[in-house]
CSV table of C-alpha atoms in Angstrom, one decimal:
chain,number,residue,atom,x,y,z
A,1,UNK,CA,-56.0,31.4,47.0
A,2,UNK,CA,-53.0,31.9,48.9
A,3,UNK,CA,-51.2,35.6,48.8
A,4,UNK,CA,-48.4,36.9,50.2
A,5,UNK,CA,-48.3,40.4,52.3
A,6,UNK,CA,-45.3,42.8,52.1
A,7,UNK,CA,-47.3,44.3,55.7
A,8,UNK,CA,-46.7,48.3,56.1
A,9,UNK,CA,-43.2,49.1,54.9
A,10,UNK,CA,-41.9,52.3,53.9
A,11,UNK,CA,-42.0,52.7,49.8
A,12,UNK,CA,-38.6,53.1,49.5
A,13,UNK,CA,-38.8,49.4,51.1
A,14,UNK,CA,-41.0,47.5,49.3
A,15,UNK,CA,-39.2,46.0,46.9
A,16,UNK,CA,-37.0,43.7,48.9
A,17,UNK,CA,-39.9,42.8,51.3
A,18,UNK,CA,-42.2,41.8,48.3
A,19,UNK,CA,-39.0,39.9,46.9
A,20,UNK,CA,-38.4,38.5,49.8
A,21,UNK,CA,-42.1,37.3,51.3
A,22,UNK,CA,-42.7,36.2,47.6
A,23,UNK,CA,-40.0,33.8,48.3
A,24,UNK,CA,-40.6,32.2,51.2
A,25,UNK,CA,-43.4,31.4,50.3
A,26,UNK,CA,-42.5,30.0,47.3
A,27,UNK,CA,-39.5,28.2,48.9
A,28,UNK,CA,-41.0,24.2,48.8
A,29,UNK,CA,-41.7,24.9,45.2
A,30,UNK,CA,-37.9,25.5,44.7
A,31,UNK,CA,-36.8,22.8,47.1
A,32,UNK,CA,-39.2,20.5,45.1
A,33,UNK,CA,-37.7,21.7,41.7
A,34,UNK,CA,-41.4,22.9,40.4
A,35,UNK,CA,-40.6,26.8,40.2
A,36,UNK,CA,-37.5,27.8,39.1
A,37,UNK,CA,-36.0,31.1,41.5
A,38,UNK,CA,-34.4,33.0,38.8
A,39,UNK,CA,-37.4,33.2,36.4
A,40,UNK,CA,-39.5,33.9,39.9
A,41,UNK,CA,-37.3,36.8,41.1
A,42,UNK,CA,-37.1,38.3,36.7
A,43,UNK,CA,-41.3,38.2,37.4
A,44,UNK,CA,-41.2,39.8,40.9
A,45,UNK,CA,-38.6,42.6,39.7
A,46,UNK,CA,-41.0,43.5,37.0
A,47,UNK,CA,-43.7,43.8,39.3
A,48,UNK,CA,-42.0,46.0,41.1
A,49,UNK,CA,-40.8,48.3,38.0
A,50,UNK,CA,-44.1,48.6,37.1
A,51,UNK,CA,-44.9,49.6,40.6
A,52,UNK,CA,-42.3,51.8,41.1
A,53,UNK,CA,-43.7,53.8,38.0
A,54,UNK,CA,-47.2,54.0,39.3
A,55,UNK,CA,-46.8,55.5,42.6
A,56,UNK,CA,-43.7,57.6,42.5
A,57,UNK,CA,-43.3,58.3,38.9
A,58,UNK,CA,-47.2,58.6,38.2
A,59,UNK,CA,-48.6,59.4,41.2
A,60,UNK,CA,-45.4,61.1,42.8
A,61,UNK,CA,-46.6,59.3,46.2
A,62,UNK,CA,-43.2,60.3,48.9
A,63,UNK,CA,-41.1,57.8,49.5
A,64,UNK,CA,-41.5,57.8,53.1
A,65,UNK,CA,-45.0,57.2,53.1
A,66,UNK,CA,-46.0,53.9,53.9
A,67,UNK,CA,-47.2,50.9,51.8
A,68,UNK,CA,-48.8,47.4,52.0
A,69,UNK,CA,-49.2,45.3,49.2
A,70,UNK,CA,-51.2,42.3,49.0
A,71,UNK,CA,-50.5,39.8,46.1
A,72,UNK,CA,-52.8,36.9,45.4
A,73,UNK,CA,-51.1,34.3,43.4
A,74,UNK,CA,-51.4,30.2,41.8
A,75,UNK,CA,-48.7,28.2,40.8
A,76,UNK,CA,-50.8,26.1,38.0
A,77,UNK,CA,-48.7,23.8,35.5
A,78,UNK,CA,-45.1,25.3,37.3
A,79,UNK,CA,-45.7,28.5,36.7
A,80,UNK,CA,-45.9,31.5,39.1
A,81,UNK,CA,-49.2,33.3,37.8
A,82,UNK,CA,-50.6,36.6,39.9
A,83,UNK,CA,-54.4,36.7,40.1
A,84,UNK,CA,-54.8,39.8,42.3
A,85,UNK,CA,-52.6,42.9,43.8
A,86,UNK,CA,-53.9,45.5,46.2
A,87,UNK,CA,-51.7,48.1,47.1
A,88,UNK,CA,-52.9,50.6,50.4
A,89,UNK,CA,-50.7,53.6,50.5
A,90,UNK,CA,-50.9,55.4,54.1
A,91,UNK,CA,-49.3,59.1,53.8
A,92,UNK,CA,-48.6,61.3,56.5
A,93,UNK,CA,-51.2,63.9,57.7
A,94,UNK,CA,-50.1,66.7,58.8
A,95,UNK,CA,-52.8,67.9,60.8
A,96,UNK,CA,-53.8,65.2,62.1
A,97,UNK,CA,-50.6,63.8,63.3
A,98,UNK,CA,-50.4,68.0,64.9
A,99,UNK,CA,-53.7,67.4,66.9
A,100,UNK,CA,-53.3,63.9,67.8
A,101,UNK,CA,-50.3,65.0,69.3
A,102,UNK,CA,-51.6,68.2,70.7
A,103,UNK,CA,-54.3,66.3,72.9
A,104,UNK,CA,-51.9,63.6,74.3
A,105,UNK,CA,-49.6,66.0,75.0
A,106,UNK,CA,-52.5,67.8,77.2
A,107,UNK,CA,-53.9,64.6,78.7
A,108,UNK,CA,-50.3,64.1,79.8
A,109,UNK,CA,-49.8,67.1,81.1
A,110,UNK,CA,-47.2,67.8,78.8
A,111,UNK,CA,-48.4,71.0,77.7
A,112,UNK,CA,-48.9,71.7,73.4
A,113,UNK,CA,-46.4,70.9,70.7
């Protein structure tokens, strides 16, 4: 089944880069007059609403935290149908983004943060 991969982006990001790899890969259906864009693009900015509502409005996930979403999608009788998202949200942590630091720092020889 093939999918598409925005790849980590920032979540105040992803909705271009899922517009945009949702696209290219659909770009020989275009060329080949089997999918049209414009319905495509109404379908992806949906997506992305409903997104949008789920992890900042619901969730209240930053929007500097970092996101990947993975769509798995068909194109059966010309039409564009999703089968399967996945979305990984990575957030910063605090401590241990301090530590992490803290030991390279001493390993080189740069003292502590």
């Amino acid at each position: 089944m093939p999918e598409v991969r925005t790849g980590p982006i920032r979540l105040s990001g992803y909705a271009l880069k899922l517009r945009r790899v949702v696209n290219a890969a659909l770009r020989d259906y275009y060329k080949q007059k089997k999918l049209d864009a414009k319905e495509i693009n109404n379908i992806i900015s949906d997506i992305n609403a409903k997104i949008y509502n789920i992890l900042v409005e619901k969730f209240e996930v930053p929007k500097d935290a970092v996101v990947n979403i993975t769509l798995q999608y068909e194109v059966e009788d010309n039409k564009f149908v999703i089968k399967d998202i996945k979305i990984e949200v990575f957030d910063l942590n605090e401590i241990l983004t301090r530590n992490a630091t803290n030991e390279i720092k001493k390993l080189l020889g740069l003292g502590s943060a």
